[in-house]
Short mmCIF file of C-alpha atoms in Angstrom, two decimals:
data_model
loop_
_atom_site.label_atom_id
_atom_site.label_comp_id
_atom_site.label_asym_id
_atom_site.label_seq_id
_atom_site.Cartn_x
_atom_site.Cartn_y
_atom_site.Cartn_z
CA MET A 612 0.00 0.00 0.00
CA THR A 613 2.96 2.29 0.55
CA LYS A 614 3.43 3.10 -3.12
CA HIS A 615 -0.20 3.96 -3.69
CA ILE A 616 -0.61 6.01 -0.54
CA ARG A 617 2.43 7.99 -1.62
CA THR A 618 0.83 8.51 -5.03
CA PHE A 619 -2.34 9.71 -3.32
CA PHE A 620 -0.42 12.36 -1.44
CA LEU A 621 1.53 13.43 -4.50
CA VAL A 622 -1.82 14.32 -6.02
CA LEU A 623 -2.68 16.37 -2.93
CA LEU A 624 0.71 18.03 -3.06
CA ALA A 625 0.65 18.95 -6.73
CA PRO A 626 2.41 22.29 -7.42
CA LEU A 627 0.46 25.33 -6.27
CA THR A 628 0.25 28.45 -8.39
CA ALA A 629 -0.55 30.66 -5.42
CA PHE A 630 3.06 30.86 -4.23
CA ALA A 631 4.94 33.89 -5.44
CA GLU A 632 8.70 33.79 -5.84
CA VAL A 633 10.31 33.20 -2.45
CA LYS A 634 12.76 35.92 -1.54
CA VAL A 635 15.55 35.32 0.91
CA ALA A 636 16.09 37.77 3.72
CA PRO A 637 19.54 39.35 3.38
CA GLU A 638 22.21 38.18 5.76
CA SER A 639 22.88 40.75 8.46
CA ASN A 640 24.69 40.84 11.77
CA GLY A 641 26.06 37.37 11.06
CA LEU A 642 22.60 35.81 11.26
CA ALA A 643 21.72 32.74 9.22
CA PRO A 644 19.46 33.31 6.18
CA GLU A 645 15.71 33.02 6.69
CA VAL A 646 12.49 32.99 4.69
CA PRO A 647 10.43 36.07 5.59
CA GLY A 648 6.74 35.79 6.35
CA LEU A 649 6.77 31.99 6.55
CA ASN A 650 3.37 30.42 7.22
CA LEU A 651 3.68 26.98 8.77
CA LYS A 652 0.20 26.09 7.54
CA ASP A 653 1.44 26.20 3.96
CA LYS A 654 2.37 22.95 2.26
CA LEU A 655 6.07 23.22 3.06
CA TYR A 656 7.08 20.32 0.83
CA GLN A 657 5.99 22.28 -2.22
CA LEU A 658 7.28 25.58 -0.95
CA GLU A 659 10.70 24.11 -0.21
CA ALA A 660 11.07 22.94 -3.81
CA GLN A 661 10.45 26.52 -4.95
CA LEU A 662 13.12 28.10 -2.75
CA ALA A 663 15.83 29.80 -4.78
CA ASP A 664 19.35 28.66 -3.99
CA LEU A 665 21.26 30.94 -1.67
CA GLU A 666 23.56 33.25 -3.60
CA LYS A 667 26.33 32.35 -1.18
CA PRO A 668 26.54 29.83 1.64
CA PHE A 669 26.17 30.82 5.27
CA ILE A 670 28.99 29.25 7.30
CA SER A 671 29.43 29.99 11.00
CA ALA A 672 31.96 28.53 13.43
CA ALA A 673 30.25 30.46 16.26
CA PRO A 674 26.47 29.92 15.97
CA ALA A 675 24.12 32.50 17.41
CA ASP A 676 22.36 31.88 20.72
CA LYS A 677 18.70 31.93 19.73
CA GLN A 678 17.39 30.99 23.17
CA ASP A 679 15.88 27.89 21.55
CA GLY A 680 17.13 25.37 24.08
CA LEU A 681 20.51 24.78 22.43
CA VAL A 682 23.73 25.71 24.18
CA VAL A 683 26.12 27.30 21.70
CA GLY A 684 29.90 27.33 21.52
CA GLN A 685 32.68 27.88 19.02
CA LEU A 686 34.33 25.41 16.69
CA GLY A 687 38.00 25.06 17.57
CA VAL A 688 37.71 26.80 20.92
CA ASP A 689 35.24 24.23 22.26
CA GLY A 690 36.70 21.38 20.24
CA GLY A 691 37.10 20.15 16.71
CA ASP A 692 39.53 20.98 13.93
CA ARG A 693 38.14 24.28 12.63
CA ALA A 694 40.21 24.35 9.47
CA ALA A 695 39.15 20.83 8.50
CA ILE A 696 35.43 21.43 9.08
CA GLU A 697 35.43 24.79 7.31
CA ALA A 698 37.24 23.23 4.35
CA PHE A 699 34.55 20.55 4.17
CA ALA A 700 31.83 23.19 4.51
CA ASN A 701 33.24 25.11 1.56
CA ASP A 702 33.42 21.92 -0.48
CA LEU A 703 29.72 21.34 0.23
CA ALA A 704 28.98 24.73 -1.29
CA ALA A 705 30.55 23.72 -4.61
CA ALA A 706 28.37 22.72 -7.55
CA ALA A 707 26.67 19.37 -6.96
CA LYS A 708 28.09 16.35 -8.76
CA ASP A 709 24.63 15.44 -10.05
CA GLU A 710 21.05 15.18 -8.85
CA LYS A 711 21.95 12.16 -6.72
CA ALA A 712 24.67 13.71 -4.56
CA GLY A 713 26.03 17.03 -3.37
CA ASN A 714 22.78 18.95 -2.99
CA VAL A 715 23.35 19.66 0.68
CA ASP A 716 21.13 22.32 2.29
CA SER A 717 22.53 22.47 5.82
CA MET A 718 25.16 21.01 8.12
CA LEU A 719 25.25 21.52 11.86
CA ILE A 720 27.55 20.02 14.47
CA SER A 721 27.19 19.72 18.22
CA TYR A 722 30.13 18.65 20.37
CA ARG A 723 30.04 17.95 24.09
CA GLY A 724 26.58 19.43 24.33
CA LYS A 725 27.28 22.65 22.43
CA LEU A 726 26.24 23.70 18.94
CA ILE A 727 29.60 24.77 17.54
CA PHE A 728 29.01 24.87 13.80
CA GLU A 729 26.06 25.90 11.62
CA SER A 730 25.89 26.23 7.85
CA TYR A 731 23.25 26.61 5.14
CA TYR A 732 23.44 26.13 1.39
CA ARG A 733 21.04 26.11 -1.57
CA ARG A 734 17.53 25.67 -0.11
CA GLY A 735 18.71 25.68 3.48
CA ARG A 736 17.20 28.36 5.74
CA ALA A 737 17.50 28.76 9.48
CA ASN A 738 13.74 29.24 9.97
CA PHE A 739 12.47 26.86 7.29
CA PRO A 740 11.62 23.34 8.50
CA HIS A 741 13.27 20.92 6.09
CA TYR A 742 11.07 18.13 4.74
CA GLN A 743 11.88 14.79 6.36
CA MET A 744 11.42 11.42 4.71
CA SER A 745 12.07 8.20 6.65
CA ILE A 746 13.68 10.02 9.53
CA THR A 747 10.07 10.79 10.52
CA LYS A 748 9.96 7.17 11.65
CA SER A 749 12.69 7.93 14.19
CA TYR A 750 10.65 10.78 15.68
CA THR A 751 7.65 8.46 15.91
CA ALA A 752 9.73 6.03 17.96
CA LEU A 753 10.63 8.84 20.37
CA ALA A 754 6.94 9.66 20.79
CA ILE A 755 6.34 6.06 21.87
CA GLY A 756 9.17 6.49 24.37
CA ARG A 757 7.57 9.65 25.73
CA ALA A 758 4.30 7.78 26.27
CA ILE A 759 6.21 5.18 28.29
CA GLN A 760 7.87 7.86 30.41
CA LEU A 761 4.43 9.25 31.26
CA GLY A 762 3.06 5.82 32.19
CA LEU A 763 0.65 5.62 29.26
CA LEU A 764 2.54 2.54 28.13
CA ASN A 765 5.22 0.52 29.90
CA MET A 766 8.30 -1.30 28.73
CA ASP A 767 6.53 -4.67 28.91
CA ASP A 768 3.90 -3.37 26.48
CA LEU A 769 6.54 -3.30 23.76
CA ASP A 770 6.43 -7.07 23.63
CA LYS A 771 2.66 -7.43 23.70
CA PRO A 772 0.45 -7.82 20.61
CA ALA A 773 -0.13 -4.39 19.11
CA ILE A 774 -3.78 -5.10 18.29
CA GLY A 775 -4.48 -5.42 22.00
CA PHE A 776 -4.31 -1.62 22.22
CA LEU A 777 -6.61 -1.11 19.24
CA LYS A 778 -10.02 -2.03 20.57
CA GLU A 779 -11.99 -0.87 17.54
CA LEU A 780 -10.35 -3.26 15.10
CA ASP A 781 -12.64 -5.99 13.79
CA THR A 782 -10.45 -8.85 14.97
CA ALA A 783 -12.81 -11.47 13.53
CA LYS A 784 -11.68 -10.45 10.04
CA LEU A 785 -7.92 -10.37 10.66
CA ILE A 786 -5.57 -12.82 9.00
CA ALA A 787 -3.89 -15.61 10.93
CA GLY A 788 -1.00 -14.40 13.04
CA ALA A 789 -2.14 -10.76 13.21
CA ASP A 790 -2.41 -11.12 16.97
CA THR A 791 1.26 -12.10 17.25
CA ILE A 792 2.73 -8.81 15.95
CA THR A 793 4.16 -6.87 18.87
CA LEU A 794 4.79 -3.14 19.02
CA ALA A 795 8.53 -3.82 19.20
CA GLN A 796 8.44 -6.00 16.09
CA ALA A 797 6.60 -3.28 14.19
CA MET A 798 9.26 -0.72 15.14
CA GLN A 799 11.93 -3.19 14.04
CA MET A 800 10.29 -3.57 10.61
CA SER A 801 9.48 -7.22 11.22
CA SER A 802 5.68 -7.26 11.38
CA GLY A 803 5.48 -9.79 8.54
CA ILE A 804 2.66 -7.87 6.84
CA ARG A 805 2.64 -8.54 3.09
CA LEU A 806 -0.06 -7.04 0.89
CA ALA A 807 -0.43 -8.00 -2.78
CA ALA A 808 -0.05 -5.13 -5.25
CA GLU A 809 -3.46 -5.77 -6.80
CA LYS A 810 -5.14 -5.59 -3.39
CA GLU A 811 -3.37 -2.28 -2.72
CA LYS A 812 -4.76 -0.84 -5.94
CA GLU A 813 -8.23 -2.09 -5.12
CA LEU A 814 -8.19 -0.52 -1.65
CA MET A 815 -6.97 2.81 -2.97
CA ARG A 816 -9.99 3.09 -5.26
CA ASN A 817 -11.95 3.94 -2.12
CA PRO A 818 -9.58 5.87 0.18
CA SER A 819 -12.39 6.85 2.55
CA GLN A 820 -12.39 3.29 3.88
CA LEU A 821 -8.80 3.83 5.06
CA LYS A 822 -9.65 6.64 7.48
CA GLY A 823 -8.99 6.13 11.18
CA LEU A 824 -8.25 2.50 11.94
CA GLY A 825 -9.44 1.53 8.45
CA GLU A 826 -5.89 1.70 7.10
CA LEU A 827 -4.55 -0.76 9.66
CA GLN A 828 -7.67 -2.93 9.38
CA ALA A 829 -6.91 -3.23 5.66
CA TYR A 830 -3.28 -4.18 6.26
CA LEU A 831 -4.17 -6.85 8.80
CA GLN A 832 -7.22 -8.15 6.96
CA HIS A 833 -5.77 -8.50 3.48
CA SER A 834 -2.14 -9.39 4.16
CA ALA A 835 -0.78 -12.86 3.63
CA PRO A 836 -0.82 -14.80 6.93
CA ILE A 837 1.78 -13.58 9.42
CA PRO A 838 4.58 -16.14 9.86
CA ALA A 839 6.16 -16.99 13.17
CA MET A 840 9.31 -15.23 14.31
CA PRO A 841 12.00 -14.76 13.21
CA ARG A 842 10.50 -12.86 10.31
CA GLU A 843 12.15 -11.15 7.39
CA PHE A 844 13.12 -7.48 7.78
CA LYS A 845 11.12 -5.36 5.36
CA TYR A 846 11.34 -1.57 5.35
CA GLN A 847 7.71 -0.61 4.86
CA GLU A 848 4.92 1.75 5.83
CA PRO A 849 2.52 -0.70 7.53
CA ASP A 850 4.94 -1.22 10.41
CA THR A 851 5.15 2.50 11.09
CA ALA A 852 1.36 2.78 10.91
CA ILE A 853 1.06 0.24 13.72
CA ALA A 854 3.25 2.36 15.98
CA MET A 855 1.31 5.57 15.28
CA GLN A 856 -2.06 3.85 15.76
CA VAL A 857 -0.98 2.43 19.12
CA LEU A 858 0.29 5.84 20.20
CA ASN A 859 -2.99 7.44 19.15
CA ALA A 860 -4.96 4.85 21.11
CA VAL A 861 -3.15 5.24 24.44
CA VAL A 862 -2.47 8.97 24.77
CA PRO A 863 -5.07 11.53 25.84
CA GLY A 864 -6.14 13.85 23.03
CA GLY A 865 -4.67 11.65 20.30
CA ALA A 866 -1.25 11.30 18.70
CA GLU A 867 -1.11 14.68 16.97
CA GLU A 868 -1.67 16.75 20.11
CA PHE A 869 0.58 14.44 22.14
CA ILE A 870 3.48 14.82 19.72
CA LYS A 871 3.00 18.58 19.69
CA THR A 872 2.90 19.07 23.45
CA GLU A 873 4.70 16.15 25.05
CA LEU A 874 7.54 15.52 22.62
CA LEU A 875 8.23 18.56 20.46
CA GLY A 876 6.91 21.13 22.88
CA ARG A 877 9.09 19.83 25.71
CA MET A 878 12.15 20.59 23.58
CA SER A 879 10.91 24.02 22.44
CA ILE A 880 10.25 22.70 18.93
CA THR A 881 7.42 24.88 17.64
CA GLN A 882 8.50 25.81 14.10
CA TYR A 883 7.53 22.58 12.35
CA HIS A 884 4.97 20.96 10.08
CA TRP A 885 3.69 17.39 10.12
CA GLU A 886 1.49 16.03 7.35
CA HIS A 887 -1.43 13.69 7.88
CA ALA A 888 -1.55 10.12 6.64
CA ILE A 889 -4.56 8.79 4.78
CA SER A 890 -5.79 7.58 8.17
CA GLY A 891 -5.95 11.16 9.42
CA LEU A 892 -3.17 10.60 11.95
CA PRO A 893 0.29 12.19 11.69
CA LYS A 894 2.30 10.46 8.97
CA SER A 895 4.73 8.00 10.51
CA ALA A 896 6.73 6.76 7.52
CA ALA A 897 7.64 10.19 6.12
CA GLY A 898 6.09 13.63 6.14
CA SER A 899 7.40 15.82 8.95
CA SER A 900 9.26 19.10 8.35
CA ILE A 901 11.76 20.04 11.05
CA LEU A 902 14.33 22.82 11.51
CA SER A 903 17.95 21.73 11.26
CA ARG A 904 18.64 23.09 14.76
CA ASP A 905 15.70 21.11 16.10
CA MET A 906 16.93 17.94 14.42
CA LEU A 907 20.08 18.44 16.45
CA LYS A 908 17.98 18.39 19.61
CA PHE A 909 16.74 14.90 18.82
CA GLY A 910 20.33 13.74 18.49
CA GLN A 911 21.28 15.36 21.76
CA LEU A 912 18.25 13.76 23.45
CA ILE A 913 19.51 10.33 22.39
CA LEU A 914 23.08 11.05 23.52
CA ASN A 915 21.74 12.25 26.87
CA ARG A 916 19.95 8.90 27.28
CA GLY A 917 16.51 10.48 27.09
CA LYS A 918 17.17 13.63 29.14
CA TRP A 919 16.52 17.16 27.93
CA ASN A 920 17.60 20.13 30.06
CA GLY A 921 17.81 17.81 33.06
CA GLU A 922 14.34 16.30 32.61
CA GLN A 923 13.93 12.64 31.73
CA LEU A 924 11.64 12.91 28.72
CA ILE A 925 12.15 9.30 27.60
CA PRO A 926 13.17 6.34 29.77
CA GLU A 927 16.84 5.51 29.55
CA ALA A 928 15.94 1.82 29.18
CA TYR A 929 13.80 2.66 26.16
CA VAL A 930 16.57 4.71 24.52
CA THR A 931 18.93 1.78 25.01
CA ARG A 932 16.53 -0.66 23.41
CA ALA A 933 15.57 1.71 20.60
CA THR A 934 19.23 2.07 19.62
CA THR A 935 20.12 -1.61 20.00
CA PRO A 936 19.94 -3.75 16.84
CA SER A 937 17.35 -6.48 16.70
CA GLN A 938 18.02 -10.09 15.78
CA ILE A 939 16.27 -9.37 12.49
CA ASN A 940 18.66 -6.64 11.33
CA GLU A 941 22.02 -5.97 12.94
CA HIS A 942 21.85 -2.33 11.81
CA TYR A 943 18.35 -1.40 12.99
CA GLY A 944 16.67 -0.74 16.34
CA PHE A 945 13.29 0.98 16.83
CA PHE A 946 13.17 3.08 13.64
CA TRP A 947 16.78 4.16 14.33
CA TRP A 948 19.79 2.88 12.41
CA VAL A 949 22.90 1.57 14.17
CA ASP A 950 26.33 1.37 12.59
CA ASP A 951 30.07 1.68 13.19
CA PHE A 952 32.55 3.98 11.46
CA ALA A 953 36.29 3.44 11.28
CA VAL A 954 38.70 6.37 11.68
CA GLY A 955 42.43 6.09 12.20
CA GLY A 956 42.36 2.40 12.98
CA LYS A 957 39.61 2.77 15.60
CA THR A 958 35.90 2.06 15.30
CA TYR A 959 33.25 4.48 16.59
CA HIS A 960 29.71 3.37 17.33
CA SER A 961 26.85 5.50 16.01
CA PHE A 962 23.10 5.87 16.04
CA GLN A 963 21.45 7.43 13.01
CA GLY A 964 18.19 8.84 11.79
CA ARG A 965 18.11 8.63 7.99
CA GLY A 966 15.78 10.00 5.34
CA ALA A 967 15.75 9.62 1.57
CA GLY A 968 16.96 12.75 -0.14
CA GLY A 969 19.69 13.11 2.45
CA GLN A 970 18.32 14.01 5.89
CA PHE A 971 20.56 12.66 8.62
CA ILE A 972 21.10 12.84 12.36
CA PHE A 973 24.37 11.16 13.35
CA MET A 974 25.17 10.50 17.01
CA PHE A 975 28.53 9.26 18.27
CA PRO A 976 28.32 8.55 22.02
CA GLU A 977 32.06 7.93 22.46
CA LEU A 978 32.83 11.36 21.03
CA ASP A 979 29.75 13.15 22.44
CA LEU A 980 29.19 14.33 18.89
CA VAL A 981 26.03 15.03 16.88
CA ALA A 982 26.03 15.97 13.21
CA VAL A 983 22.94 17.00 11.23
CA ILE A 984 22.80 17.19 7.45
CA THR A 985 19.85 18.02 5.22
CA SER A 986 19.83 17.72 1.44
CA HIS A 987 17.57 17.39 -1.57
CA ASN A 988 19.33 14.59 -3.40
CA LYS A 989 17.81 11.84 -5.48
CA GLY A 990 18.40 8.98 -3.10
CA MET A 991 20.58 9.09 0.01
CA GLY A 992 23.55 10.94 -1.50
CA ASP A 993 27.10 10.29 -0.34
CA THR A 994 26.87 11.56 3.25
CA LEU A 995 27.51 8.15 4.80
CA GLN A 996 30.91 8.17 3.10
CA THR A 997 31.85 11.84 3.45
CA LEU A 998 30.98 11.99 7.13
CA GLN A 999 33.45 9.23 7.88
CA GLN A 1000 36.12 10.92 5.78
CA ARG A 1001 35.59 14.58 6.58
CA ILE A 1002 33.74 15.12 9.89
CA LEU A 1003 34.82 12.35 12.24
CA PRO A 1004 38.59 12.88 11.84
CA ALA A 1005 38.14 16.50 12.96
CA PHE A 1006 36.94 15.30 16.37
CA VAL A 1007 39.13 12.28 16.93
CA GLN A 1008 41.99 12.98 19.28
CA LYS A 1009 45.30 12.61 17.50
#
């Protein structure tokens, strides 16, 4: 169903003619470039594609203190090889190799809890929330963690059948094994849901039936039977829909308000946009738009084991499990990627949020380092390679 739901939204997000040419506010007083008069109710995905490239990049080794919850510092003074990072930043500003790589819009770096580097290129703007693809899944996982911290779920619930929280499902019509899919398995992309392409097309002919729990009812009613564990890892939308539906069922006021107040609001994230899925709930597979500085906050939250400004927003035990690979995929936790990078003969562990087009949050606990990159590439770009070659060495002690 993923392909057809995406097609449905592409129709909704067809280019608007109402947008005039977007003008960039001139840089002044060393402030990062912004889009004036931005309305967060606009369809930011479309508006972002219409942004003119910056005439020159904005590169700062001493980011401004915006009183947005981030502690700021200075590259070099507070750590890092300034010359190496600035050289990389200038390389990022060069003409892109092609549509698949090099179209970087921002790069920010936090070291030892301080934002020490901030840069914007092309469509990057300090006040414009960048569209997020699959990294939206990672934010959804954090919302589940917030619900656990507040006692609306508990850690044991992760290993219980997800449909047990969804009382309005017509369980009599569900396929065999639907009652064995746990919330944890869904967030590890191992639900086992498999829907035939022809059935997807048939369901999409009447999208109104997919409102509310109808979307998940369709997945669990028309899938092939769910096999026993261990199941095959499959990166797909149905698994993310399970997580969002469970969240919506257990939190007061529903998932959208909960995410706004209890996750984003707690970290002073207010300049954002989050599209709705065909179900009417916040999209969980892709569809959020987040500021680059706010993306950095998510990385810092993970490095701080769920704490933000001294408050435990997410249980430490949940953060540990969310960033620990499952038996299904050695590089994937709860909608967060896990990998190692080698620099100078040593390996550094990392957690990552990744989105197609080139949105990344990289966290390196051993170095207390967070790097955020946004792009508009076709595919993932080459960030996974360039980060290892250009950013990590600047923070590894010689």
